[in-house]
Amino acid sequence: MENDSFKSGFVALAGKPNVGKSTLINALLGQKVVIVSDKPQTTRNRVNCILTEDHYQIVFVDTPGIHKPIRKIGEYMVNIAINALKGVDLILFMIDAKDGLRNSDLRVAEIVDKSRIPTILLVNKVDLVKDKEKINLMTEKIQSLCSNIVTTIEISALTGKNLFELKQSIIDLLPEGPQYYPEDMITDKPSRFIISELIREKIFHLTKEEIPHSSGVVVEELKERENGVLYVRAEIYVEKKSQKPIIIGKNGSMIKKIGQLARQDIEELFERKVYLDLYVKVRDKWRDDKNILNNIMEYKIEEIKD
């Protein structure tokens, strides 16, 4: 589909971990497409999320938070985030009004400024801050560091504050162009990836301390049975033997809860009954293992280097 009145483009989200990028995308699309949690570094991959209406198509590029990496997986996530900013039409640079500006925000500002791509500065979580002067000072600081900011919008991704205005601003800044994806497509990720992410989200919600970040999920088998049920066999990776019983829980209570909640989301997304088979395996130092990371992450490690 391509005509003079149709606008389209790629819009990348940039910001430090846990600033609300995934929550914003889900709110703009009106459904859960990317996973969210209150823990930082939940997003590990680039995910294209597609919003299509009669006269426009916006491809939101959700990225990992830009942070100072410690492990190989952290380096990988930051590389994905930085590379995702290349070649897009617009950047949404999000900062956290409640958290205030941190060094990580300044690092993102430097990267965004170097991109030279038109950028909307989003001040998120303004519903949690009564001090207007604090917000103004944050905005002025980032604007002084990024010469490519074209407008600033105060939002709340959680409550929906000013999201209609944000959507209109995005559409105004997008060029005329083709419809890149079919109108009923909401993400370009394969089913195995989406399912693994939904399972991983439940681990983030239900476990504490080092467990969420020490775990990874790989869907090993995905097939439709003769009775129409979608069969999913997935492996949950942990790094230490002591972590395995935590994921399993007493008498299997934890893995049962993870499976129940994940299955509900998978059934809602795929609109069919699902049989979810979960296994827990110990993979020592998997977050520093290139072979495992290449299996879990979106791109091969070698593909994201400049």
CSV table of C-alpha atoms in Angstrom, one decimal:
chain,number,residue,atom,x,y,z
A,1,MET,CA,0.0,0.0,0.0
A,2,GLU,CA,1.5,3.3,-1.0
A,3,ASN,CA,-0.2,6.7,-1.7
A,4,ASP,CA,0.4,10.4,-1.2
A,5,SER,CA,-1.7,10.6,1.9
A,6,PHE,CA,-0.2,7.7,3.8
A,7,LYS,CA,2.6,8.4,6.4
A,8,SER,CA,4.9,5.8,7.8
A,9,GLY,CA,8.2,5.4,9.5
A,10,PHE,CA,10.4,3.8,12.2
A,11,VAL,CA,10.4,5.4,15.7
A,12,ALA,CA,13.0,4.2,18.1
A,13,LEU,CA,12.7,4.5,21.9
A,14,ALA,CA,15.8,5.5,23.8
A,15,GLY,CA,16.4,5.8,27.5
A,16,LYS,CA,18.0,4.3,30.6
A,17,PRO,CA,16.7,0.9,32.0
A,18,ASN,CA,13.3,0.9,33.6
A,19,VAL,CA,12.3,4.3,32.3
A,20,GLY,CA,9.0,3.0,30.9
A,21,LYS,CA,9.7,2.4,27.2
A,22,SER,CA,7.9,-0.9,27.0
A,23,THR,CA,4.9,0.4,29.0
A,24,LEU,CA,4.6,3.3,26.6
A,25,ILE,CA,4.6,1.0,23.5
A,26,ASN,CA,1.9,-1.3,25.0
A,27,ALA,CA,-0.2,1.8,25.9
A,28,LEU,CA,0.1,3.3,22.4
A,29,LEU,CA,-0.8,0.0,20.7
A,30,GLY,CA,-3.6,-0.8,23.1
A,31,GLN,CA,-2.4,-4.3,24.0
A,32,LYS,CA,0.5,-6.1,25.4
A,33,VAL,CA,3.2,-6.6,22.8
A,34,VAL,CA,6.4,-6.3,24.8
A,35,ILE,CA,7.0,-7.4,28.3
A,36,VAL,CA,7.2,-5.1,31.3
A,37,SER,CA,8.3,-5.3,34.9
A,38,ASP,CA,9.4,-3.0,37.7
A,39,LYS,CA,13.0,-4.4,37.4
A,40,PRO,CA,15.6,-2.7,35.2
A,41,GLN,CA,17.0,-4.4,32.1
A,42,THR,CA,13.8,-6.4,31.4
A,43,THR,CA,14.0,-5.8,27.7
A,44,ARG,CA,17.0,-7.7,26.1
A,45,ASN,CA,16.2,-7.4,22.4
A,46,ARG,CA,15.1,-5.0,19.8
A,47,VAL,CA,11.4,-5.5,19.1
A,48,ASN,CA,9.5,-3.8,16.3
A,49,CYS,CA,5.9,-3.1,17.3
A,50,ILE,CA,3.5,-2.0,14.6
A,51,LEU,CA,0.6,0.4,14.9
A,52,THR,CA,-1.4,0.7,11.7
A,53,GLU,CA,-4.4,3.0,11.0
A,54,ASP,CA,-6.1,4.2,7.9
A,55,HIS,CA,-3.6,6.9,7.1
A,56,TYR,CA,-0.4,5.9,8.8
A,57,GLN,CA,1.8,3.1,10.1
A,58,ILE,CA,4.2,3.7,13.0
A,59,VAL,CA,6.8,1.0,13.6
A,60,PHE,CA,8.0,1.5,17.2
A,61,VAL,CA,11.4,0.1,17.9
A,62,ASP,CA,11.6,-1.0,21.6
A,63,THR,CA,15.2,-1.4,22.8
A,64,PRO,CA,17.1,-2.4,25.9
A,65,GLY,CA,17.9,0.4,28.3
A,66,ILE,CA,21.3,2.0,27.7
A,67,HIS,CA,23.5,1.4,30.7
A,68,LYS,CA,27.1,0.6,31.8
A,69,PRO,CA,27.4,-3.1,31.1
A,70,ILE,CA,29.1,-5.6,33.4
A,71,ARG,CA,28.5,-8.9,31.7
A,72,LYS,CA,28.7,-10.0,28.0
A,73,ILE,CA,24.9,-9.9,27.8
A,74,GLY,CA,24.9,-6.3,29.0
A,75,GLU,CA,27.4,-5.3,26.3
A,76,TYR,CA,25.2,-7.1,23.8
A,77,MET,CA,22.1,-5.3,25.0
A,78,VAL,CA,23.7,-1.8,24.8
A,79,ASN,CA,25.0,-2.5,21.3
A,80,ILE,CA,21.5,-3.5,20.2
A,81,ALA,CA,20.1,-0.3,21.7
A,82,ILE,CA,22.7,2.0,20.1
A,83,ASN,CA,22.4,0.2,16.7
A,84,ALA,CA,18.6,0.5,16.8
A,85,LEU,CA,18.9,4.3,16.6
A,86,LYS,CA,20.6,4.1,13.2
A,87,GLY,CA,18.4,4.6,10.2
A,88,VAL,CA,15.1,5.4,12.0
A,89,ASP,CA,12.9,8.4,11.2
A,90,LEU,CA,12.4,9.6,14.7
A,91,ILE,CA,13.6,9.0,18.3
A,92,LEU,CA,11.6,9.2,21.4
A,93,PHE,CA,14.1,10.0,24.2
A,94,MET,CA,12.5,9.1,27.5
A,95,ILE,CA,13.5,10.4,31.0
A,96,ASP,CA,12.0,9.7,34.4
A,97,ALA,CA,10.5,12.7,36.2
A,98,LYS,CA,10.3,10.8,39.5
A,99,ASP,CA,13.9,9.4,39.3
A,100,GLY,CA,15.5,12.6,38.2
A,101,LEU,CA,18.5,12.8,35.9
A,102,ARG,CA,21.3,10.3,36.4
A,103,ASN,CA,24.6,9.7,34.6
A,104,SER,CA,22.9,7.0,32.5
A,105,ASP,CA,20.5,9.7,31.1
A,106,LEU,CA,23.5,11.9,30.2
A,107,ARG,CA,25.0,8.9,28.4
A,108,VAL,CA,21.8,8.4,26.4
A,109,ALA,CA,21.7,12.1,25.6
A,110,GLU,CA,25.1,12.0,24.1
A,111,ILE,CA,24.2,9.1,21.9
A,112,VAL,CA,20.9,10.7,20.8
A,113,ASP,CA,22.7,14.0,20.0
A,114,LYS,CA,25.3,12.2,17.8
A,115,SER,CA,22.5,10.5,15.9
A,116,ARG,CA,21.3,13.8,14.4
A,117,ILE,CA,17.9,12.2,14.1
A,118,PRO,CA,14.8,14.4,15.0
A,119,THR,CA,13.9,13.6,18.6
A,120,ILE,CA,10.9,14.1,20.9
A,121,LEU,CA,11.9,14.4,24.5
A,122,LEU,CA,9.5,12.5,26.7
A,123,VAL,CA,9.3,13.3,30.4
A,124,ASN,CA,7.6,10.2,31.8
A,125,LYS,CA,5.9,9.6,35.2
A,126,VAL,CA,4.9,13.2,35.6
A,127,ASP,CA,1.9,12.1,37.5
A,128,LEU,CA,4.2,11.1,40.4
A,129,VAL,CA,5.9,14.5,40.6
A,130,LYS,CA,4.3,17.7,42.0
A,131,ASP,CA,7.5,19.8,41.7
A,132,LYS,CA,7.1,21.5,38.3
A,133,GLU,CA,10.5,23.2,38.7
A,134,LYS,CA,12.2,19.9,39.0
A,135,ILE,CA,10.7,18.8,35.6
A,136,ASN,CA,11.7,22.1,34.0
A,137,LEU,CA,15.3,21.8,35.2
A,138,MET,CA,15.5,18.2,33.8
A,139,THR,CA,14.1,19.3,30.5
A,140,GLU,CA,16.4,22.3,30.2
A,141,LYS,CA,19.5,20.1,30.9
A,142,ILE,CA,18.6,17.5,28.3
A,143,GLN,CA,17.7,20.1,25.7
A,144,SER,CA,21.1,21.8,26.3
A,145,LEU,CA,22.8,18.4,25.5
A,146,CYS,CA,20.7,17.4,22.5
A,147,SER,CA,20.5,19.8,19.6
A,148,ASN,CA,18.1,17.5,17.7
A,149,ILE,CA,15.2,17.7,20.1
A,150,VAL,CA,12.2,19.1,18.2
A,151,THR,CA,9.6,19.1,21.0
A,152,THR,CA,9.2,18.0,24.6
A,153,ILE,CA,6.0,16.3,25.9
A,154,GLU,CA,5.3,15.5,29.6
A,155,ILE,CA,3.5,12.1,29.8
A,156,SER,CA,2.5,9.2,31.9
A,157,ALA,CA,2.8,5.9,30.1
A,158,LEU,CA,0.9,4.2,32.9
A,159,THR,CA,-2.1,6.6,33.2
A,160,GLY,CA,-2.2,7.6,29.5
A,161,LYS,CA,-1.6,11.3,30.2
A,162,ASN,CA,-0.8,13.2,26.9
A,163,LEU,CA,-0.4,10.0,24.8
A,164,PHE,CA,-3.0,11.2,22.3
A,165,GLU,CA,-0.9,14.4,21.8
A,166,LEU,CA,2.3,12.3,21.6
A,167,LYS,CA,0.8,10.1,18.8
A,168,GLN,CA,-0.3,13.2,16.9
A,169,SER,CA,3.2,14.7,17.2
A,170,ILE,CA,4.7,11.5,15.9
A,171,ILE,CA,2.4,11.4,12.9
A,172,ASP,CA,3.2,15.0,12.1
A,173,LEU,CA,6.9,14.3,12.0
A,174,LEU,CA,6.8,11.1,9.9
A,175,PRO,CA,7.3,11.3,6.2
A,176,GLU,CA,4.9,10.1,3.5
A,177,GLY,CA,5.8,6.5,2.7
A,178,PRO,CA,4.6,2.9,2.2
A,179,GLN,CA,2.9,0.5,4.5
A,180,TYR,CA,5.8,-1.8,5.6
A,181,TYR,CA,3.8,-4.5,7.3
A,182,PRO,CA,0.3,-6.0,6.9
A,183,GLU,CA,-2.4,-4.1,8.8
A,184,ASP,CA,-3.1,-7.0,11.1
A,185,MET,CA,0.6,-7.5,12.1
A,186,ILE,CA,1.6,-6.1,15.5
A,187,THR,CA,5.2,-7.3,15.8
A,188,ASP,CA,7.8,-8.7,13.4
A,189,LYS,CA,9.0,-11.2,15.9
A,190,PRO,CA,8.4,-15.0,15.5
A,191,SER,CA,6.1,-16.8,17.8
A,192,ARG,CA,8.9,-18.6,19.6
A,193,PHE,CA,10.4,-15.3,20.6
A,194,ILE,CA,7.1,-13.8,21.8
A,195,ILE,CA,6.3,-16.9,23.9
A,196,SER,CA,9.8,-17.0,25.5
A,197,GLU,CA,9.4,-13.3,26.4
A,198,LEU,CA,6.0,-13.9,28.0
A,199,ILE,CA,7.5,-16.7,30.1
A,200,ARG,CA,10.4,-14.6,31.1
A,201,GLU,CA,8.1,-11.7,32.2
A,202,LYS,CA,6.5,-14.0,34.7
A,203,ILE,CA,9.9,-15.0,36.1
A,204,PHE,CA,10.6,-11.2,36.6
A,205,HIS,CA,7.3,-10.7,38.3
A,206,LEU,CA,7.4,-13.7,40.6
A,207,THR,CA,11.1,-14.0,41.7
A,208,LYS,CA,13.5,-11.7,43.5
A,209,GLU,CA,17.1,-10.7,43.9
A,210,GLU,CA,19.4,-12.3,41.2
A,211,ILE,CA,17.0,-14.8,39.8
A,212,PRO,CA,15.3,-12.6,37.2
A,213,HIS,CA,18.5,-11.4,35.6
A,214,SER,CA,20.1,-14.8,35.9
A,215,SER,CA,17.4,-16.6,33.9
A,216,GLY,CA,16.8,-17.0,30.2
A,217,VAL,CA,14.1,-18.8,28.2
A,218,VAL,CA,14.4,-20.8,25.0
A,219,VAL,CA,11.3,-22.3,23.3
A,220,GLU,CA,12.6,-25.7,22.0
A,221,GLU,CA,9.4,-27.0,20.5
A,222,LEU,CA,6.2,-25.3,19.2
A,223,LYS,CA,3.6,-27.2,17.3
A,224,GLU,CA,-0.2,-27.4,16.8
A,225,ARG,CA,-1.6,-30.8,17.8
A,226,GLU,CA,-4.4,-32.5,16.0
A,227,ASN,CA,-7.0,-31.3,18.5
A,228,GLY,CA,-6.0,-27.7,17.8
A,229,VAL,CA,-4.1,-27.2,21.1
A,230,LEU,CA,-0.8,-25.3,20.7
A,231,TYR,CA,2.0,-27.3,22.4
A,232,VAL,CA,5.0,-25.4,23.7
A,233,ARG,CA,8.1,-26.9,25.3
A,234,ALA,CA,10.4,-24.3,26.8
A,235,GLU,CA,13.6,-24.4,28.8
A,236,ILE,CA,14.4,-21.9,31.6
A,237,TYR,CA,18.1,-21.4,32.0
A,238,VAL,CA,19.6,-20.4,35.4
A,239,GLU,CA,23.3,-20.0,36.2
A,240,LYS,CA,23.6,-21.8,39.5
A,241,LYS,CA,22.4,-25.1,41.0
A,242,SER,CA,21.0,-23.2,44.0
A,243,GLN,CA,18.8,-21.2,41.6
A,244,LYS,CA,17.0,-24.2,40.1
A,245,PRO,CA,15.0,-25.1,43.2
A,246,ILE,CA,13.9,-21.4,43.5
A,247,ILE,CA,12.5,-21.5,40.0
A,248,ILE,CA,10.8,-24.8,40.6
A,249,GLY,CA,9.5,-23.9,44.1
A,250,LYS,CA,8.3,-26.1,46.9
A,251,ASN,CA,6.5,-29.1,45.4
A,252,GLY,CA,6.7,-27.3,42.0
A,253,SER,CA,4.6,-24.4,43.2
A,254,MET,CA,6.7,-21.6,41.5
A,255,ILE,CA,7.1,-23.2,38.1
A,256,LYS,CA,3.4,-24.0,38.2
A,257,LYS,CA,2.6,-20.4,38.8
A,258,ILE,CA,5.0,-19.2,36.1
A,259,GLY,CA,3.4,-21.6,33.7
A,260,GLN,CA,-0.2,-20.7,34.6
A,261,LEU,CA,0.3,-17.0,34.2
A,262,ALA,CA,2.4,-17.3,31.0
A,263,ARG,CA,-0.2,-19.7,29.5
A,264,GLN,CA,-3.0,-17.2,30.0
A,265,ASP,CA,-1.1,-14.5,28.1
A,266,ILE,CA,-0.1,-16.9,25.3
A,267,GLU,CA,-3.7,-18.1,24.9
A,268,GLU,CA,-4.9,-14.5,24.8
A,269,LEU,CA,-2.3,-13.5,22.2
A,270,PHE,CA,-2.7,-16.6,19.9
A,271,GLU,CA,-6.5,-17.1,20.6
A,272,ARG,CA,-6.3,-20.8,21.2
A,273,LYS,CA,-5.7,-23.4,23.9
A,274,VAL,CA,-2.1,-23.9,25.0
A,275,TYR,CA,-0.3,-26.7,26.6
A,276,LEU,CA,2.9,-25.3,28.2
A,277,ASP,CA,5.7,-27.6,29.2
A,278,LEU,CA,8.4,-26.0,31.2
A,279,TYR,CA,11.8,-27.3,32.2
A,280,VAL,CA,14.6,-25.8,34.3
A,281,LYS,CA,18.3,-26.3,33.4
A,282,VAL,CA,21.5,-25.0,34.9
A,283,ARG,CA,23.8,-23.3,32.4
A,284,ASP,CA,26.9,-22.0,34.2
A,285,LYS,CA,27.7,-18.4,33.3
A,286,TRP,CA,25.3,-18.4,30.4
A,287,ARG,CA,25.1,-14.6,30.3
A,288,ASP,CA,28.8,-14.6,29.2
A,289,ASP,CA,28.5,-17.5,26.8
A,290,LYS,CA,28.3,-16.4,23.1
A,291,ASN,CA,26.8,-19.7,21.9
A,292,ILE,CA,23.9,-19.5,24.3
A,293,LEU,CA,23.4,-15.7,23.8
A,294,ASN,CA,23.3,-16.3,20.0
A,295,ASN,CA,20.4,-18.7,20.7
A,296,ILE,CA,18.5,-16.5,23.1
A,297,MET,CA,19.1,-13.0,21.6
A,298,GLU,CA,17.7,-11.5,18.4
A,299,TYR,CA,20.9,-11.2,16.4
A,300,LYS,CA,24.1,-13.1,16.3
A,301,ILE,CA,26.7,-11.2,18.3
A,302,GLU,CA,28.9,-10.7,15.3
A,303,GLU,CA,26.0,-9.1,13.4
A,304,ILE,CA,25.6,-6.1,15.7
A,305,LYS,CA,29.2,-4.9,15.6
A,306,ASP,CA,29.9,-1.7,13.6
